Short mmCIF file of C-alpha atoms in Angstrom, two decimals:
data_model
loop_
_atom_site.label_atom_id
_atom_site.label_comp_id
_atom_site.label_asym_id
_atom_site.label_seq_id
_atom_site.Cartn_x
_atom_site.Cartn_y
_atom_site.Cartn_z
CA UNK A 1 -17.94 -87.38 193.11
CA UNK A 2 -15.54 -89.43 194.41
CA UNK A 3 -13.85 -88.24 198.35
CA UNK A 4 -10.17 -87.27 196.31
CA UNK A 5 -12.22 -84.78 194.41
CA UNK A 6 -13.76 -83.56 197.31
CA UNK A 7 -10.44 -82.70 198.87
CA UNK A 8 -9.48 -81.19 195.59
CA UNK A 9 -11.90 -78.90 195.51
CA UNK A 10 -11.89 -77.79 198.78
CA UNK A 11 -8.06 -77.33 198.99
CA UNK A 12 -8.16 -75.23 196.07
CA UNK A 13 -11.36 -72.91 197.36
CA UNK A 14 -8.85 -72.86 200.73
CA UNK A 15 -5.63 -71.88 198.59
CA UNK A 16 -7.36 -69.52 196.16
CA UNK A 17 -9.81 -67.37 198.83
CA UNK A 18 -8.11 -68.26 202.09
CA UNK A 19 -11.10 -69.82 203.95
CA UNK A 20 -11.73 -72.69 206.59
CA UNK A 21 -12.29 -75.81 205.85
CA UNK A 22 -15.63 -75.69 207.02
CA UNK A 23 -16.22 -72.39 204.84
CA UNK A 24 -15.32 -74.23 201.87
CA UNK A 25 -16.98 -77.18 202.37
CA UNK A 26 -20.31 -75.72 203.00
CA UNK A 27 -19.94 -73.33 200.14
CA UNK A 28 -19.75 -75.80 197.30
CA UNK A 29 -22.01 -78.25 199.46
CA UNK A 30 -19.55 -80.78 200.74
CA UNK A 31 -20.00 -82.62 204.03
CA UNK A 32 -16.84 -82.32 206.06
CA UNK A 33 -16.61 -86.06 207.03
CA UNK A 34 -16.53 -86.78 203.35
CA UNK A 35 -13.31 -85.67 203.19
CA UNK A 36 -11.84 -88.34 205.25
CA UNK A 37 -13.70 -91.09 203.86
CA UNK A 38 -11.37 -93.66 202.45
CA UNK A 39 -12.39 -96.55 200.53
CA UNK A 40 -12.02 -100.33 202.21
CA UNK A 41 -12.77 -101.90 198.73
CA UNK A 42 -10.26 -104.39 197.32
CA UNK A 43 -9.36 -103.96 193.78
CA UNK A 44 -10.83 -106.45 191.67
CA UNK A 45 -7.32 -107.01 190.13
CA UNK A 46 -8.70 -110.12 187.95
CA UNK A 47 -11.56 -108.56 187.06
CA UNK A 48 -10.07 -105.71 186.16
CA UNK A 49 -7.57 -107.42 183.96
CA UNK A 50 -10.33 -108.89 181.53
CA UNK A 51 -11.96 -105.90 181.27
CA UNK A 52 -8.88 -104.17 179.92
CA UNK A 53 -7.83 -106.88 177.87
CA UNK A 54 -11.53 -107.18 176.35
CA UNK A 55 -11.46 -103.18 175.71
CA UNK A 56 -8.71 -103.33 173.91
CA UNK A 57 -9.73 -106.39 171.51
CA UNK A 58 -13.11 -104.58 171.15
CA UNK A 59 -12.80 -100.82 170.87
CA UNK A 60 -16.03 -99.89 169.99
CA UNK A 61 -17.69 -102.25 172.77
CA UNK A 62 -19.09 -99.76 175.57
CA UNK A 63 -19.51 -100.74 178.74
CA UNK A 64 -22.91 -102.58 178.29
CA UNK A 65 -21.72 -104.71 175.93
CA UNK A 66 -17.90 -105.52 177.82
CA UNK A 67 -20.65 -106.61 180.86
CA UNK A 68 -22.29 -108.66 178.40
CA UNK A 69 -18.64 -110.53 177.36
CA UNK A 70 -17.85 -110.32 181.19
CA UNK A 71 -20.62 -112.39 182.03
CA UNK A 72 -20.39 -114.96 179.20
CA UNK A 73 -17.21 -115.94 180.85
CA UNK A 74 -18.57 -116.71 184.07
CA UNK A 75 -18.12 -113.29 186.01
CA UNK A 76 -20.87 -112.49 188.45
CA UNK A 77 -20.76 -108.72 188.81
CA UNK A 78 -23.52 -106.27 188.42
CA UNK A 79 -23.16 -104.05 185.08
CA UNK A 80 -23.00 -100.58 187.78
CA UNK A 81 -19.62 -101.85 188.82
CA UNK A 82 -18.47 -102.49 185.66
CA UNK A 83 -19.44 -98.89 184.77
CA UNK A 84 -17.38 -97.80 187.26
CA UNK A 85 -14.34 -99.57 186.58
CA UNK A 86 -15.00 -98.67 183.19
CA UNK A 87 -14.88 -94.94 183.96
CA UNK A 88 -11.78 -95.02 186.02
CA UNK A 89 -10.08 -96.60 183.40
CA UNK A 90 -10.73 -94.33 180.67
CA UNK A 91 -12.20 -97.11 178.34
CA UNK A 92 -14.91 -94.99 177.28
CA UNK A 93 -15.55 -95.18 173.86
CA UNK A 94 -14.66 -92.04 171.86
CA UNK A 95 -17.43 -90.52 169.99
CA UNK A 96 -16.43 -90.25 165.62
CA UNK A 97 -16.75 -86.73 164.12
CA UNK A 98 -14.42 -87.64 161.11
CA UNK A 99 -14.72 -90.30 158.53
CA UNK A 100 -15.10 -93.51 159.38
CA UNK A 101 -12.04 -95.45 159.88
CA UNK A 102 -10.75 -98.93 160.94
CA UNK A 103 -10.62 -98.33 164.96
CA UNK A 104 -7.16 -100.17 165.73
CA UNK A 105 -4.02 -99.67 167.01
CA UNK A 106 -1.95 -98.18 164.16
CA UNK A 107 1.34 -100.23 163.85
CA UNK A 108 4.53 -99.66 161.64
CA UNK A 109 4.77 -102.22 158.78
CA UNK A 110 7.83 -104.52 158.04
CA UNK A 111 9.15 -104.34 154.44
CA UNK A 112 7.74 -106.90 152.30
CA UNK A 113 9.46 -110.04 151.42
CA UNK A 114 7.74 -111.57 148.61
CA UNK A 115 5.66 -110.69 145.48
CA UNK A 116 2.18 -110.35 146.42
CA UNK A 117 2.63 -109.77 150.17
CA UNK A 118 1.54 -106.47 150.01
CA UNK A 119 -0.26 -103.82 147.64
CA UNK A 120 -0.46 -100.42 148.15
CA UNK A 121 -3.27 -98.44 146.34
CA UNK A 122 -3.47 -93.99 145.90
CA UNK A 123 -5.08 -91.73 143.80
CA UNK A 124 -3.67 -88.87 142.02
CA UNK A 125 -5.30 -86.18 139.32
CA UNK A 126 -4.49 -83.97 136.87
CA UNK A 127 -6.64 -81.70 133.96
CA UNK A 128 -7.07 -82.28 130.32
CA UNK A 129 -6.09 -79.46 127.82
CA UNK A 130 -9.72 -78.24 127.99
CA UNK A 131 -9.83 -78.20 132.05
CA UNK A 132 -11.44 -81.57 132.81
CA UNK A 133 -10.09 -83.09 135.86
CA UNK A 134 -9.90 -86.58 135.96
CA UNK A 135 -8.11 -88.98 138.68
CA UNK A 136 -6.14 -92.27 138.19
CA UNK A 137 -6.43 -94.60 140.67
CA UNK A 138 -2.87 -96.60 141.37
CA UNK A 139 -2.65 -100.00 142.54
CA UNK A 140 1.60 -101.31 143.02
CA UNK A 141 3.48 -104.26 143.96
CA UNK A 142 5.29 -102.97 147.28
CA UNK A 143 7.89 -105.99 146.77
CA UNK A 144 8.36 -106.00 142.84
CA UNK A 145 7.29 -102.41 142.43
CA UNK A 146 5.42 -103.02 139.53
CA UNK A 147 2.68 -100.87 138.80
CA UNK A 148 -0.27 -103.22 138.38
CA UNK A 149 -2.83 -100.50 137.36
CA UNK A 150 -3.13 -97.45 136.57
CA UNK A 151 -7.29 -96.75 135.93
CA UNK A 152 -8.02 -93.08 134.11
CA UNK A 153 -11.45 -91.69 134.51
CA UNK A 154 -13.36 -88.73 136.13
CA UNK A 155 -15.08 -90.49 138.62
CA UNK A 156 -13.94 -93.69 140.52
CA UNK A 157 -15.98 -95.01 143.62
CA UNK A 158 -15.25 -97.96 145.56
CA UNK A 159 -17.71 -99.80 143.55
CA UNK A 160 -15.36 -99.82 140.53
CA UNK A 161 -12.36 -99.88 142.85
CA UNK A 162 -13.34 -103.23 144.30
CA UNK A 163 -14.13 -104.23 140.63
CA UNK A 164 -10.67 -103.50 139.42
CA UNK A 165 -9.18 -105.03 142.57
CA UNK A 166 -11.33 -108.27 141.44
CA UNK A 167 -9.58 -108.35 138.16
CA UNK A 168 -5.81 -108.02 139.76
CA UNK A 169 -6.32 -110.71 142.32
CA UNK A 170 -7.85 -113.13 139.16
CA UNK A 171 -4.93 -112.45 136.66
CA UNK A 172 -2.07 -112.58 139.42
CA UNK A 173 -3.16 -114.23 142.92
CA UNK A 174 -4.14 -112.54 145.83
CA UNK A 175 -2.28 -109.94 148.32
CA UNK A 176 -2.00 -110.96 152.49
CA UNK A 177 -2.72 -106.68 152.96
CA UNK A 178 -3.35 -103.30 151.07
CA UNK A 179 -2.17 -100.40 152.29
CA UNK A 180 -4.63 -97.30 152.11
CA UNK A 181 -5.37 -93.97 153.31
CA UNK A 182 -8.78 -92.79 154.58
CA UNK A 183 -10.43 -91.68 151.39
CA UNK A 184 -14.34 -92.36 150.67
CA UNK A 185 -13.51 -94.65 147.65
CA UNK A 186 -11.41 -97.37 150.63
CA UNK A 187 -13.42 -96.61 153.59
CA UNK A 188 -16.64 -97.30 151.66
CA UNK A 189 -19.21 -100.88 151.96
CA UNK A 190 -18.11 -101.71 148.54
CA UNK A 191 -14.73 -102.10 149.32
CA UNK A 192 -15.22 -103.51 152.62
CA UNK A 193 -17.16 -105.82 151.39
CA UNK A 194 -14.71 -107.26 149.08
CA UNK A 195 -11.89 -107.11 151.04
CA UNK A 196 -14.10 -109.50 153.27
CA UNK A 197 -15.37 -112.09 151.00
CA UNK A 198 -11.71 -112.90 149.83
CA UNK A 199 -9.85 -112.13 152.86
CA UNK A 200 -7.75 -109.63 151.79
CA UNK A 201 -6.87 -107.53 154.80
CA UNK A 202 -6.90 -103.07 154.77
CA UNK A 203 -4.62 -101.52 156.15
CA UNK A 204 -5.49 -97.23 156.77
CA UNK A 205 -2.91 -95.63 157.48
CA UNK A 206 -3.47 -92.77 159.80
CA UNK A 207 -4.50 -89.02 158.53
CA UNK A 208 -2.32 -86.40 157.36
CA UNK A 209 0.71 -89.19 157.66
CA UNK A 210 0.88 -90.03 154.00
CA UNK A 211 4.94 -91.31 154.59
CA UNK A 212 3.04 -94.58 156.08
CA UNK A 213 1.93 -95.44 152.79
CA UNK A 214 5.70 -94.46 151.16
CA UNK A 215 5.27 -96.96 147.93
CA UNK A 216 2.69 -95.49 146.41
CA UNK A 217 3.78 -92.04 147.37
CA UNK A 218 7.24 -92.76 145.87
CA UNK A 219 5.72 -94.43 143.04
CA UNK A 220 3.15 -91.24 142.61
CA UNK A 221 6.14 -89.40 142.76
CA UNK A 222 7.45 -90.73 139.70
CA UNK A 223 4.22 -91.05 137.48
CA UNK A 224 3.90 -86.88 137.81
CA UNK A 225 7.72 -86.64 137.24
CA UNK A 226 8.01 -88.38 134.41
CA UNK A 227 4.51 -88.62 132.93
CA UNK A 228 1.39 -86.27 134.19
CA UNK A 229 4.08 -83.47 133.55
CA UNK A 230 5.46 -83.89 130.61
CA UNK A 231 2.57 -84.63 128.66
CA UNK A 232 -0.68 -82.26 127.58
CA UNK A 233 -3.75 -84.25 127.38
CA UNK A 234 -6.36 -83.44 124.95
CA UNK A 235 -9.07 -85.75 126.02
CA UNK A 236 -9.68 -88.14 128.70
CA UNK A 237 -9.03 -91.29 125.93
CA UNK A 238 -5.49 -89.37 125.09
CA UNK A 239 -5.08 -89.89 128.87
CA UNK A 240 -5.46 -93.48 129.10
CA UNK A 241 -3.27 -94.19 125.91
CA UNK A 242 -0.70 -92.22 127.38
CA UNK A 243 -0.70 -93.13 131.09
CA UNK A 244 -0.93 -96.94 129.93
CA UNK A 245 1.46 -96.69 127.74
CA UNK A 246 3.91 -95.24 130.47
CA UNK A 247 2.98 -98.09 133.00
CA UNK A 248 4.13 -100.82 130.75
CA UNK A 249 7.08 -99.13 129.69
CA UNK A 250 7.69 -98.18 133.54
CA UNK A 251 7.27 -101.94 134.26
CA UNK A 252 9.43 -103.29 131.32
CA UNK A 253 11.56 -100.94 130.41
CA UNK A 254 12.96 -98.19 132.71
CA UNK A 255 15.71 -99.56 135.69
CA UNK A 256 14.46 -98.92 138.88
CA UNK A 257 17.60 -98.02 141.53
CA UNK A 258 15.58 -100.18 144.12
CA UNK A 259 15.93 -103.24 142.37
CA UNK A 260 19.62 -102.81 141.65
CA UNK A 261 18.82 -101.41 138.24
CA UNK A 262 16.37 -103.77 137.23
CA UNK A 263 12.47 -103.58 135.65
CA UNK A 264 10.24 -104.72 137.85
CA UNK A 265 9.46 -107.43 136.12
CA UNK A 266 12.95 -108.44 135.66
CA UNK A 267 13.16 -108.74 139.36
CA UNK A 268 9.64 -110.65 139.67
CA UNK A 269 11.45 -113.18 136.90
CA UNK A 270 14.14 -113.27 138.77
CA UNK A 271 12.53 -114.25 141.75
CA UNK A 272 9.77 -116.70 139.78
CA UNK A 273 11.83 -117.82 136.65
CA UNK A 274 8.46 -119.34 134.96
CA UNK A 275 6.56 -116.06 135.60
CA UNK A 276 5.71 -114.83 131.60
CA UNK A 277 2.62 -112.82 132.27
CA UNK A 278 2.77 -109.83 131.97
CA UNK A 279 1.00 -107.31 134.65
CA UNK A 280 -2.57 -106.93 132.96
#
């Protein structure tokens, strides 16, 4: 224990019981001239620097591994010190009870600027007229708004998400970032894997704060509103008729008060005059 915990302790047992000094300290063990002791050690200001700044780039590094780095770069300094300065900084690594998730600092995104920029992808469910559950998985254009998918069925892993995500990025180009939440279908290998080989960056947004991914919320919104709701489905085919019928006529046909009263893919012609494909 270091000597300020010493004195801690003692002036408390002193405070609380009204006892000597002496009393105190040999009742939890202490030696008196402990409590004096004060360190002549120069802070390794430098040092101590790096190791912060390497912490931070590599969260899940303990301090094994930050000694490692440390050393790579030329500092001679034996891995107990390092442990130390480690634990007075509070760089310990926290242990994961929860689903994994990316371990960075979570940051407030700018609005998009052009088409393909950024995607954001959801899920939302709903029954059958016999009781089936079944989810959609939704995948929109945060710039355009355009819905570019809208996949029925009654069980979608990241597998077939990455698949679908595949088929996007080869019939319209590739997004810089995807916003997520922490779901098992996005936090998966599949997924990560993907997102990998073709550079696509994921962006989790953090748990319970579903406002940080606000597109496909407001977009989810809308599908229930005007579509889950109003219809009865009497099989999971009836589903997908219906719910792709109401993306292309949500992308072609209804004004949208974000784009001034235009489709969404009014506004991506308007923006790309040439662009005559239509969102697949």
């Amino acid at each position: 224990m270091k000597p300020a915990v010493y004195r801690r302790a003692v002036g408390h047992l002193q405070a609380d019981f009204q006892v000597s000094q002496r009393r105190a300290c040999r009742i939890l063990g202490f030696a008196r001239s402990s409590l004096g002791y004060h360190s002549r050690r120069k802070v390794p200001t430098a040092l101590l620097e790096r190791l912060r700044a390497l912490a931070a780039k590599r969260p899940r590094f303990g301090y094994r591994r930050l000694h490692l780095l440390l050393r790579r770069e030329g500092h001679i300094v034996n891995h107990k010190r390092i442990y130390r300065l480690y634990r007075e900084e509070d760089l310990a690594v926290r242990r994961k009870h929860r689903k994994r998730m990316a371990a960075v600092a979570r940051t407030v995104l700018s609005a998009p600027t052009r088409r393909n920029q950024r995607w954001s992808m959801d899920f939302v469910s709903d029954v059958t007229w016999g009781g089936r559950r079944f989810r959609i998985f939704v995948v929109v254009d945060d710039f355009t708004r355009e819905a570019l998918a809208l996949l029925v069925d009654t069980s979608i892993g990241g597998a077939r998400v990455a698949r679908l995500l595949a088929e996007l990025v080869a019939a319209r180009g590739k997004p810089d970032l995807i916003v997520c939440d922490n779901g098992p279908e996005f936090t998966g290998r599949a997924l990560d894997a993907w997102a990998y080989d073709t550079k696509v960056k994921l962006h989790f947004i953090r748990p319970g704060k579903p406002v940080e991914n606000a597109y496909a919320e407001s977009f989810n919104g809308k599908f229930r509103d005007e579509c889950l709701n109003q219809h009865w489905f009497t099989h999971l085919a009836d589903a997908r008729k219906i719910v792709e019928e109401w993306r292309r006529d949500y992308n072609e046909e209804r004004p949208h008060s974000s784009l001034g009263g235009a489709t969404p893919m009014e506004y991506a012609r308007q923006l790309n005059p040439g662009l005559t494909q239509r969102v697949a």
